[in-house]
Structure formats: C-alpha cells, structure tokens
Short mmCIF file of C-alpha atoms and ligand atoms in Angstrom, two decimals:
data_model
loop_
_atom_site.label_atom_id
_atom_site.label_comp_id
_atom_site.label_asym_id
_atom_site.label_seq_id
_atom_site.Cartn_x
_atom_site.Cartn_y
_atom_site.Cartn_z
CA UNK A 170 39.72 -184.94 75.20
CA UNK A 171 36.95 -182.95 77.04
CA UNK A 172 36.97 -179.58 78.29
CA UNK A 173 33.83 -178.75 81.00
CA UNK A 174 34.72 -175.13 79.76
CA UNK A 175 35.64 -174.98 76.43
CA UNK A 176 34.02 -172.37 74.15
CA UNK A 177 35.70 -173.45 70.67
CA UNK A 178 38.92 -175.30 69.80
CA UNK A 179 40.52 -175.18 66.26
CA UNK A 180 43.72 -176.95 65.09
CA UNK A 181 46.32 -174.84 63.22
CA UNK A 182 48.48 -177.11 61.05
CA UNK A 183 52.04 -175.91 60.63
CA UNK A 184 54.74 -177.92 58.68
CA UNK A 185 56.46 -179.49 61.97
CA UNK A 186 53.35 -180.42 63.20
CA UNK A 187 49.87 -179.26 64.38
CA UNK A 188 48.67 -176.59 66.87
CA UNK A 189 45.22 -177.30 69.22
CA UNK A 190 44.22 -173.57 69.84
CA UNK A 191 41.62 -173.73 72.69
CA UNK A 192 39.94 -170.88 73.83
CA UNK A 193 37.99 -170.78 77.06
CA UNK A 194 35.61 -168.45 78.50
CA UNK A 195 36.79 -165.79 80.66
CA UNK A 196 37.72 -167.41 83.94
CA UNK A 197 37.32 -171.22 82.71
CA UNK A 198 40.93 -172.31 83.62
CA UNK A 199 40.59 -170.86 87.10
CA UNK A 200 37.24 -172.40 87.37
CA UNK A 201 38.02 -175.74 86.17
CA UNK A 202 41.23 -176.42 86.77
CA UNK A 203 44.84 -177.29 84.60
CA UNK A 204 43.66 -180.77 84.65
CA UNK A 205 41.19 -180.43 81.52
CA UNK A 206 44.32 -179.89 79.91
CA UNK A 207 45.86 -182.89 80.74
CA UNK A 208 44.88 -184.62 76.95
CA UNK A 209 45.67 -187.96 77.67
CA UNK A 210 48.46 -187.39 80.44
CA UNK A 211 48.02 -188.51 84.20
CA UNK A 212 48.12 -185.84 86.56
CA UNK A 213 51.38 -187.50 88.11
CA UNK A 214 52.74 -186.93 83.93
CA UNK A 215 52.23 -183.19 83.99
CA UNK A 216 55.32 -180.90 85.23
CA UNK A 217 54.57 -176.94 84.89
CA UNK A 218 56.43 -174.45 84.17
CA UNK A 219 55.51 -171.33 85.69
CA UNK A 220 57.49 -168.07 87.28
CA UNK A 221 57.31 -166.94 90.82
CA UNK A 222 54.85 -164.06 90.34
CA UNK A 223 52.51 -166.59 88.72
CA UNK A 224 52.76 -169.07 91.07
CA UNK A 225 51.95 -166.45 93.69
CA UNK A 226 49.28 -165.03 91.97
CA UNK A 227 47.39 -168.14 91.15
CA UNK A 228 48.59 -170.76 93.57
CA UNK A 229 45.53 -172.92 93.95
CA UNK A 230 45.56 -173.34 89.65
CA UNK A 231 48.90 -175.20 90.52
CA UNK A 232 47.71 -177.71 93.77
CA UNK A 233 48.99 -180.89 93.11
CA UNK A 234 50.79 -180.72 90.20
CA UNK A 235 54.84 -180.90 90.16
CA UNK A 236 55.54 -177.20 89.23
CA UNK A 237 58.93 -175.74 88.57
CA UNK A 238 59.28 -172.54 89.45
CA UNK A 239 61.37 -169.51 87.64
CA UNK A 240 62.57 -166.20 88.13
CA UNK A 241 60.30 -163.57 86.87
CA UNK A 242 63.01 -161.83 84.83
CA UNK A 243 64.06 -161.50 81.31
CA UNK A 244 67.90 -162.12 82.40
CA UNK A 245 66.08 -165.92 83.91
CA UNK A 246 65.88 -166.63 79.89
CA UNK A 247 69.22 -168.39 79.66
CA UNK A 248 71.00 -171.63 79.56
CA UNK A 249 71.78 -171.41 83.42
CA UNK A 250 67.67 -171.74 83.73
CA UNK A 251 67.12 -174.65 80.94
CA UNK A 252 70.50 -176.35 82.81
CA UNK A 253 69.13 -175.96 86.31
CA UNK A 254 65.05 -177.10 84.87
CA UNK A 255 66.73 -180.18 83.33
CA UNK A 256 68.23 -181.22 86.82
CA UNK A 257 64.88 -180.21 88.03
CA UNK A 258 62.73 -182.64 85.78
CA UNK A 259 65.74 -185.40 85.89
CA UNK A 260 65.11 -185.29 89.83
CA UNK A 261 61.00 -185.44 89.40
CA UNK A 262 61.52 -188.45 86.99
CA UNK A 263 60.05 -187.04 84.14
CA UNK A 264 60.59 -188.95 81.22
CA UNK A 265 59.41 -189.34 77.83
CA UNK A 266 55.86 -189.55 78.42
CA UNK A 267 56.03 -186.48 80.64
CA UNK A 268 54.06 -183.27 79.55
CA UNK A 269 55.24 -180.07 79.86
CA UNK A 270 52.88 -176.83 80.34
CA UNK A 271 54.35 -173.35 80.56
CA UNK A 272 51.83 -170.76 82.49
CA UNK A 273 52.94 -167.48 81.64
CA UNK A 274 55.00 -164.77 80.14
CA UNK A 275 57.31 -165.23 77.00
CA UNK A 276 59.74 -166.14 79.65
CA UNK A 277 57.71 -168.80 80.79
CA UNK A 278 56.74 -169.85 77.68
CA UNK A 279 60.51 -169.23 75.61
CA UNK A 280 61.94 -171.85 78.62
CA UNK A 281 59.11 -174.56 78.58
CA UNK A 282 59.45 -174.99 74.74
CA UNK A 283 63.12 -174.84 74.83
CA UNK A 284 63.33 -177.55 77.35
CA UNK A 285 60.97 -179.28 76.58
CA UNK A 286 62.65 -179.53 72.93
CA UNK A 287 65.93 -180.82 74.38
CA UNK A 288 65.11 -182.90 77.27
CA UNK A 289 65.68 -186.13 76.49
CA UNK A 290 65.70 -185.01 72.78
CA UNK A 291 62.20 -183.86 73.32
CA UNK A 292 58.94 -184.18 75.09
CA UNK A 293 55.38 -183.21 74.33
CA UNK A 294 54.59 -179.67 75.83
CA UNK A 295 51.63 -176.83 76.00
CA UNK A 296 50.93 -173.52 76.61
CA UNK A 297 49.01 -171.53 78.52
CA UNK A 298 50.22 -167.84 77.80
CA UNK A 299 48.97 -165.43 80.32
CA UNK A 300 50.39 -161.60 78.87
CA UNK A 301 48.97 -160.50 76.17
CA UNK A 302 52.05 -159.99 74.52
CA UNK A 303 52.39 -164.06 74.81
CA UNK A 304 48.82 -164.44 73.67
CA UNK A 305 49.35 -162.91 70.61
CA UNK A 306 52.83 -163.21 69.65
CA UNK A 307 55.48 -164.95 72.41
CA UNK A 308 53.31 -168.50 72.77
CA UNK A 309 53.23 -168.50 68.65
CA UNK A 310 55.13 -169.60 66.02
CA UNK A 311 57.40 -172.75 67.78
CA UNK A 312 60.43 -170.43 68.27
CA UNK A 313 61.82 -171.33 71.24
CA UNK A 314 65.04 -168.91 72.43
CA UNK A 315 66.98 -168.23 75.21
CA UNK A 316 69.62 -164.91 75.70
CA UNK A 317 73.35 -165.52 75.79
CA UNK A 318 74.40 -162.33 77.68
CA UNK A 319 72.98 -159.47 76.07
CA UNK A 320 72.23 -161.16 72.46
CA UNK A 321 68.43 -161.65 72.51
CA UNK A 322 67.20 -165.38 71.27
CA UNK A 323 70.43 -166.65 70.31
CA UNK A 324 69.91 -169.86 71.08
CA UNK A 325 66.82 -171.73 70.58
CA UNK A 326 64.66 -173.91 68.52
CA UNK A 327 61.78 -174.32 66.18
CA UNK A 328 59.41 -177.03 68.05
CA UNK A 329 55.41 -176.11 68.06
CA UNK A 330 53.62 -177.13 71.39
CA UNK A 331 50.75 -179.67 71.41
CA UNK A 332 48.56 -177.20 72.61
CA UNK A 333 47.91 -173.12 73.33
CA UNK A 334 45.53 -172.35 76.15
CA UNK A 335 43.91 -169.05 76.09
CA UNK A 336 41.90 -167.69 78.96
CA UNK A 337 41.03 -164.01 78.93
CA UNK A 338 40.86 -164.17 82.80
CA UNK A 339 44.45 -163.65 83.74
CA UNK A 340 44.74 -160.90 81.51
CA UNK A 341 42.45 -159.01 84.67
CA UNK A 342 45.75 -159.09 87.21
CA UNK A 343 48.44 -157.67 84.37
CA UNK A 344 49.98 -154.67 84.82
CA UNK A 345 49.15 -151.17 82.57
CA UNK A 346 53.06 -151.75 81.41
CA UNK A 347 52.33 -155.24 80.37
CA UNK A 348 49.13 -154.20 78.57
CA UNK A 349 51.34 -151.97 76.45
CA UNK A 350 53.97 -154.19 75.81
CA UNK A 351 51.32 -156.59 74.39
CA UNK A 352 50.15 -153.73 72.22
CA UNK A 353 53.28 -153.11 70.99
CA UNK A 354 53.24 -156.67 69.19
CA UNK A 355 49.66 -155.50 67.70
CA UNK A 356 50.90 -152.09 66.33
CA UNK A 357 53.74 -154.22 65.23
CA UNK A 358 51.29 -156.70 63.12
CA UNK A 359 48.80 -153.65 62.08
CA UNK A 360 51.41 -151.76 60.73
CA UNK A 361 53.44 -154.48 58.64
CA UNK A 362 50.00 -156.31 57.51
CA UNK A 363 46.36 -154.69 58.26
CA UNK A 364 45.87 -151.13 57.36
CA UNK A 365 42.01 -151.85 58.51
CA UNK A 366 43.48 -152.91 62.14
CA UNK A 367 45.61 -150.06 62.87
CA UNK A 368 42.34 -147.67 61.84
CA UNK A 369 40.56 -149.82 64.68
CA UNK A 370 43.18 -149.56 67.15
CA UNK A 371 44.04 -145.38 66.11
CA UNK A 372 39.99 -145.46 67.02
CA UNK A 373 40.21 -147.25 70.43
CA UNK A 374 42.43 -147.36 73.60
CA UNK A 375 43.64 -149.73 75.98
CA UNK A 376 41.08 -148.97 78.50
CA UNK A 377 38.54 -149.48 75.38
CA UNK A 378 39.66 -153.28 75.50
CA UNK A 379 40.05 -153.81 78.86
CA UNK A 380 36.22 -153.13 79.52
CA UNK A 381 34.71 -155.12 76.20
CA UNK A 382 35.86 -158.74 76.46
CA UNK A 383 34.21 -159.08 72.88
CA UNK A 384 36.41 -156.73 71.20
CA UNK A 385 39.62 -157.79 73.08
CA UNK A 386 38.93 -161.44 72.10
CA UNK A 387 38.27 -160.64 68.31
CA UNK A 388 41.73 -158.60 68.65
CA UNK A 389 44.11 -161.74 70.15
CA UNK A 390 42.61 -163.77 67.58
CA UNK A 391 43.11 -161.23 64.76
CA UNK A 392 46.55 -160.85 65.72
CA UNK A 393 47.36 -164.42 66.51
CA UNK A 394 45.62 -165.73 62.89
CA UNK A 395 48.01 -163.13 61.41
CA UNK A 396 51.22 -164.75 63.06
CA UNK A 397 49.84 -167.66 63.00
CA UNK A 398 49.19 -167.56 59.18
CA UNK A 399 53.02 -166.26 58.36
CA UNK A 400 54.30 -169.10 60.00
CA UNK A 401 52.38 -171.14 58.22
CA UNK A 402 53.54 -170.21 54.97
CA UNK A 403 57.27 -169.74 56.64
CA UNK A 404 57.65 -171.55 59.66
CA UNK A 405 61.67 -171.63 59.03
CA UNK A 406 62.18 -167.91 58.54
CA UNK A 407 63.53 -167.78 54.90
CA UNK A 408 60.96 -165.50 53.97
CA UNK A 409 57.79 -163.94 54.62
CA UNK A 410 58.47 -165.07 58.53
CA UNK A 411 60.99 -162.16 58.53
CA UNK A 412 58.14 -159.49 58.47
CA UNK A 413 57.49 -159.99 61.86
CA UNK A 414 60.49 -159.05 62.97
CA UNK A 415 59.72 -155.09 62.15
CA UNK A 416 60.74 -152.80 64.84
CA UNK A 417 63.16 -155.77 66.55
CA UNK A 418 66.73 -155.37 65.25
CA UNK A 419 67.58 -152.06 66.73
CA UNK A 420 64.61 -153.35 69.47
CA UNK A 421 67.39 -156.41 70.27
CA UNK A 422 70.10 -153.95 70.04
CA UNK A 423 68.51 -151.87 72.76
CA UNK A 424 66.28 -154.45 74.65
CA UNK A 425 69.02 -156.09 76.93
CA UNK A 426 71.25 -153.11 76.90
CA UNK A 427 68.62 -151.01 78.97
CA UNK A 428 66.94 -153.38 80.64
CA UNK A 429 63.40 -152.23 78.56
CA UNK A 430 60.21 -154.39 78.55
CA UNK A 431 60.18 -156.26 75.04
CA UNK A 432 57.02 -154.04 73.89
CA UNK A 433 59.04 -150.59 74.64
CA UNK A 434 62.15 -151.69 73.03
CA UNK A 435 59.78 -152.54 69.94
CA UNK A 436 58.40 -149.37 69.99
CA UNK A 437 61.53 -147.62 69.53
CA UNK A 438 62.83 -150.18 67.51
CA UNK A 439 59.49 -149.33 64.87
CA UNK A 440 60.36 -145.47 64.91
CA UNK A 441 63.99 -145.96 64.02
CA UNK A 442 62.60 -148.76 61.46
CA UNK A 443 60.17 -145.54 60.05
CA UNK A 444 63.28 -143.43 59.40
CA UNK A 445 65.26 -145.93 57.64
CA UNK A 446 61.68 -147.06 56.04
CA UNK A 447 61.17 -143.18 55.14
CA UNK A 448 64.81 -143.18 53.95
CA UNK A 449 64.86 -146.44 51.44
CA UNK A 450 61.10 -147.91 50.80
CA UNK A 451 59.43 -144.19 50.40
CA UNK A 452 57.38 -144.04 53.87
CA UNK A 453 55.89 -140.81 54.19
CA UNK A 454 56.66 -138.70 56.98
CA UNK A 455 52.84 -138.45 57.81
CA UNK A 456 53.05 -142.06 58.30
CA UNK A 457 55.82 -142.21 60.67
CA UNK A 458 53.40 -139.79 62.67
CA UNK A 459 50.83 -141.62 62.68
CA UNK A 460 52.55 -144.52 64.30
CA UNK A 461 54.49 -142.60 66.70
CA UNK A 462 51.09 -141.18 67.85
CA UNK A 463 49.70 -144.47 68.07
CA UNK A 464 52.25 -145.99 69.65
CA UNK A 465 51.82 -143.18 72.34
CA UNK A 466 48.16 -143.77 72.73
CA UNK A 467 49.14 -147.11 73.96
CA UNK A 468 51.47 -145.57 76.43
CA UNK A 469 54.55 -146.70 74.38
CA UNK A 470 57.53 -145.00 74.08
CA UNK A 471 58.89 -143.14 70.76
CA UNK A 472 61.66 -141.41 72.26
CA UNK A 473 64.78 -143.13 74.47
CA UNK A 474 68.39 -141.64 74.56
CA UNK A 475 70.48 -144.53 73.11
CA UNK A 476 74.11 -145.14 73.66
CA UNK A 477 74.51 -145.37 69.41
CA UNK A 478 78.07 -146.85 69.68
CA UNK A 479 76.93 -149.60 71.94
CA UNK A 480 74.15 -150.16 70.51
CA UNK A 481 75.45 -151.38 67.22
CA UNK A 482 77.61 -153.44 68.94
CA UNK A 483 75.30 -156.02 69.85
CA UNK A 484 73.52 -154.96 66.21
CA UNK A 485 76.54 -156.60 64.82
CA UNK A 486 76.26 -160.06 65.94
CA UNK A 487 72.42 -159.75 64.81
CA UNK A 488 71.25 -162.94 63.46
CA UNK A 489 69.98 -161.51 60.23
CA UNK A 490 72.97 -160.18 59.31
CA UNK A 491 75.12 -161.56 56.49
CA UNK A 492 78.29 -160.16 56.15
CA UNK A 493 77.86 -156.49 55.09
CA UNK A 494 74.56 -156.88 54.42
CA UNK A 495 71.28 -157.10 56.60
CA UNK A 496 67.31 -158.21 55.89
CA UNK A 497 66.30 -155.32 57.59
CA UNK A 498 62.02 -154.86 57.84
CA UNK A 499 60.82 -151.70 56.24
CA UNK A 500 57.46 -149.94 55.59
CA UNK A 501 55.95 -148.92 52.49
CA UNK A 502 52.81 -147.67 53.59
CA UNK A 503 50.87 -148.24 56.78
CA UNK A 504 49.55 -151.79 56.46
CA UNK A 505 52.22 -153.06 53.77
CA UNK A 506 55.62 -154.28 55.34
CA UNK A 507 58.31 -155.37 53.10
CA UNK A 508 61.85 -157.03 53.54
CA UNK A 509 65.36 -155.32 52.06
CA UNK A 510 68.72 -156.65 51.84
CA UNK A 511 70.54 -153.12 53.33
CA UNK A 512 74.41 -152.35 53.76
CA UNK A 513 75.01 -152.39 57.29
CA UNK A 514 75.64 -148.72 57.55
CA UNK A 515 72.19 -147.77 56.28
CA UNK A 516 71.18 -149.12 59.77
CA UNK A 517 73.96 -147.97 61.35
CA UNK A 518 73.34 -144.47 60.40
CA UNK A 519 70.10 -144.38 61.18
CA UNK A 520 70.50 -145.64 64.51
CA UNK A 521 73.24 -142.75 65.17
CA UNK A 522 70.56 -140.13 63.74
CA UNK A 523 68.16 -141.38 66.21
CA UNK A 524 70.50 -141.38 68.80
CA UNK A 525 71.63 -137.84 67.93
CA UNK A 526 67.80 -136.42 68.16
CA UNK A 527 66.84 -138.21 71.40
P1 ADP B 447 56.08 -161.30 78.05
O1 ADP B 447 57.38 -161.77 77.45
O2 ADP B 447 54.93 -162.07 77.58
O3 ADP B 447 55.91 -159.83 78.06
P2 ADP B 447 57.19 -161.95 80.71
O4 ADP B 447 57.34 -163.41 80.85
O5 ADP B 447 58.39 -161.10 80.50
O6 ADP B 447 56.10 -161.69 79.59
O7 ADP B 447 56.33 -161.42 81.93
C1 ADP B 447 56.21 -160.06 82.23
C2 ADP B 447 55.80 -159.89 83.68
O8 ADP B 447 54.38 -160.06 83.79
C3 ADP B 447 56.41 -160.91 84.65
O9 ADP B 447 56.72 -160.23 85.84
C4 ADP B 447 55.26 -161.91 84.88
O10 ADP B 447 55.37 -162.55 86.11
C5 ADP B 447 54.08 -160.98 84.84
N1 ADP B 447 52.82 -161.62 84.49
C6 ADP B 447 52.59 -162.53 83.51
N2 ADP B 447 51.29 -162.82 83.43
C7 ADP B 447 50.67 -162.12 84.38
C8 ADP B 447 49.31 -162.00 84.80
N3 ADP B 447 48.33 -162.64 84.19
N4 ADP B 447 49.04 -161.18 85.84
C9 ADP B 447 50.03 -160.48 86.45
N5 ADP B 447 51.31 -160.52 86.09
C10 ADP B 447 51.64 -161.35 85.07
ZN1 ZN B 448 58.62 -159.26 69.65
#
C-alpha cells in the first residue's frame, strides 16, 4: 500500500490484532483523496461512514464513494442507527470483502466499528477520526459502544480497526467547544499518567496549539501512545485499562442526563473524582486546584448543578459496578492514577456533596 502523502506510518500491535497508525501531513487527505486508503479494496468495496455535518463540510472527500450518512448527535449512537446502517449496507451489497471507513466524531467512529463488528459477523474497517477528542481517545482502543437510553456504551464490542487515519487538517473547521472536549481527554491522561504533560499543558493554551502544528502533533501522539500503550497491556479492561476511565462514572451519570458534550461531562466527572480522590487515596486539596484551574484554562467546566438523586440512578446500572462495590478511578498525586474497589455510597456521597455545593 502507497500513500502519495504519507509522512510516517507505524503499526501498533494489540492482542486482537494489529493497528496501521498513519499520519499525514496537514491537509494530505483533502489533497489526495480517501482512495490512498483503500489498502487493497476497490473503490466500488469501500462504504463510509460519515455524519451529516461532515458530509457537508467536506463533500468532495466523499465523490464517488457509497457513503452512509448519520445524524450528528450523541442520541444517533444507538441500536436504531446500527439497525437502520445494516439495512443500509445489506441494500448497497456489501459483503464480506467490503471495507468500512468511519470519517468523524466518536459517533462516527463508535457506529462504524460497531457495525462493522456485527455485520455479517464482521468486516474489515478504518478510521479516520476528525475531533480531537477521537484523535486521541474515541478512534482508540477497539471499544466499540452504542447508548441504550440514557446508559452510556452499554452495548458494544472490543474489535480494533485495520487502520487509523490522522490528518491535522480537519481539526482547522472544529468548533472552540469541540477543542475543549478533546482537551478534556488530555487533562484526563495528564492527570492519571504524566505529571510532565499536565506542567506542559498548565504552561500552554488552546490557542497555543491551534497556531503550532508541531506542538499539537507531538500532543495527539503523546496522548494516543499513552492509550494506546494501556490497551496494550489491557485491551479487555481487567486492569490497568480501567485508569482511563477517571472522571467518567459520575461523567456517564451526568453525560446523557444533561445533554453535555462528552469532554464537559468529564470535566465534572474529574472534580467530583478529586473529592472522593481527596477523601480515600490522600489527594491534596492544592491538587484538586490545580486541575480545576486547568480544566478552566481549557474552557471546561468545574461547576454544573446536578440533579444528585437522578444522577445515581443511572450510576447504579454502571458497568463497573459489582454489587455494593465499585472500581472507582482515584488520584494520588497529579500524574499517578490508581484504581479502588469503593462501597457504593462513598460515590454516592460524594456525588450528593457536589451536588449540594453547585
Ligand atoms: P467526539 O465524540 O469525537 O467529540 P462527535 O462525533 O460527538 O465527536 O462530534 C462532535 C461534533 O463535531 C459533531 O457535530 C460533528 O459533526 C462535529 N465535527 C466532527 N469533526 C469535525 C470537524 N473536523 N470540523 C467541524 N465539525 C466537526
Ligand atoms: Zn471519554
């Protein structure tokens, strides 16, 4: 396989199978076209996935390919979306030799690998993640969920894609909110592992990476390599896997609930983590502060007034819960993460103190 524009490719090897991570240049997708991805698949093989903004915003990427199109919304991740792209690809033909790219969003890329897992027990797929949030974090890992009502990723699967596409270049037309939605994943994944990377980001801003390609291309791959090395070592969650999810049990108790972006809901996930963190694992207080103010630096949220009752509603049918007892993520210090087995109402409580104070 050839690409006109490829700067560097590596292969990530994970125990269900093996990764191509290709990085182009700024701009080299738009300027070549999805074709170089096509490994050794026809044209008339290739079905994207894509949502509607995308498919606005870069229509000629998608000229003559079959593209399915989905709603850009967080409620389109569910099994009335994977049912309808089934039909969809069942009507185009697509069969085993078909392969699947997702352009987008975790959305995007969530419904790609889910289908793409169960259609016809599975077909080869790719991504090509265009939110920083999905370059980072979303488009890694092989988790593939959708939402059943208001319970976040309850369905899903563990399938890695052939390939992840990352181009710089769309990153230009995202939003400020999406921006710090992505940055909420890196905060997340500073704070839990790299003491050295939250300095860098406490030093910087988002306008800071916005304007230095350089330093915003050393960041996605410092923050993918440390995903991308957890799931190595865990790529079934029984263990060190769980670290990433700091910040996102009260997050998915919240997320759905209030309609908040992923990255927000994070963010106030973290802070309530930092109490309970402060509470059980000996977190200073001056370290709580100094992720609240970095979380506000990135334009995040540390503040939302929660409905506590309802909120640990939907906490209750978490999927890391086991009976009275949750793996809950916790910090020790800024940089150093670590996973406890806590009675429910240690959460609980510290959810209703939150919601109490906000
Ligand atoms: P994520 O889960 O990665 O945050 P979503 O799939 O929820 O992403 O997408 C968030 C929003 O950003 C959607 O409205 C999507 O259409 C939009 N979006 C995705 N990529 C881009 C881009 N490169 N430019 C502009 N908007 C984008
Ligand atoms: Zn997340």
């Amino acid at each position: 396989m050839t690409y006109n524009y490829m700067n560097y490719s590596s292969k990530i090897a994970f125990p269900s199978g093996v990764v191509d991570y290709i990085f182009l240049p700024k701009d080299g997708l738009k300027k070549s076209s999805v074709e170089e991805l096509a490994v050794s698949y026809d044209k008339q093989h290739i079905v994207i996935i894509t949502d509607d903004h995308i498919a606005a915003l870069y229509e000629p990427l998608f000229k003559g390919y079959k593209t399915l199109v989905v709603p850009a919304l967080e409620s389109a991740k569910d099994l009335h979306t994977i049912g309808t792209l089934c039909r969809q690809l069942l009507d185009l033909e697509a069969g085993r030799n078909t392969l699947l790219i997702g352009v987008g969003g975790g959305v995007v890329t969530d419904v790609t690998g889910f289908v793409a897992s169960v259609y016809m027990r599975g077909i080869a797929f790719g991504f090509v993640p265009t939110t920083l949030l999905g370059m980072v974090d979303a488009a890694i890992g092989g988790k593939n969920g959708v939402n059943l009502g208001l319970t976040k990723n309850l369905i899903g699967t563990i399938t890695q894609p052939k390939f992840i596409l990352y181009d710089t270049g769309f990153l230009q037309t995202l939003p400020n909110v999406e921006w710090s939605n992505g940055f909420a994943e890196i905060i997340k994944c500073a704070s839990i592992f790299d003491a050295g990377l939250f300095d860098e980001l406490a030093a910087q801003n988002i306008s800071f990476y916005k304007h230095d390609d350089h330093a915003l291309l050393a960041l996605i791959e410092k923050s993918a390599a440390w995903k991308n090395n957890t799931v190595i070592a865990d790529e079934k969650e029984t263990g060190v896997r769980k670290l990433l999810n700091f910040g996102h049990t009260a997050a998915h108790a919240i997320e759905n609930m209030y309609e908040l972006p992923h990255g927000k809901a994070v963010a106030i996930g973290m802070v309530i983590a930092c109490m309970v963190s402060e509470e059980v694992a000996g977190l200073s207080a001056a370290d709580t502060e100094r992720l609240k103010k970095l979380l506000q630096q990135y334009h995040l949220p540390v503040s939302l007034s929660i409905n506590a009752a309802k909120a640990m509603e939907i906490l209750r049918m978490d999927k890391k819960r086991k009976d009275d007892l949750i793996d809950y993520i916790v910090l020790e210090r800024i940089g150093h993460g670590a996973i406890r087995s806590l009675p429910f109402n240690v959460v609980e409580k510290a959810l209703e103190a939150y919601a109490s104070h906000n």
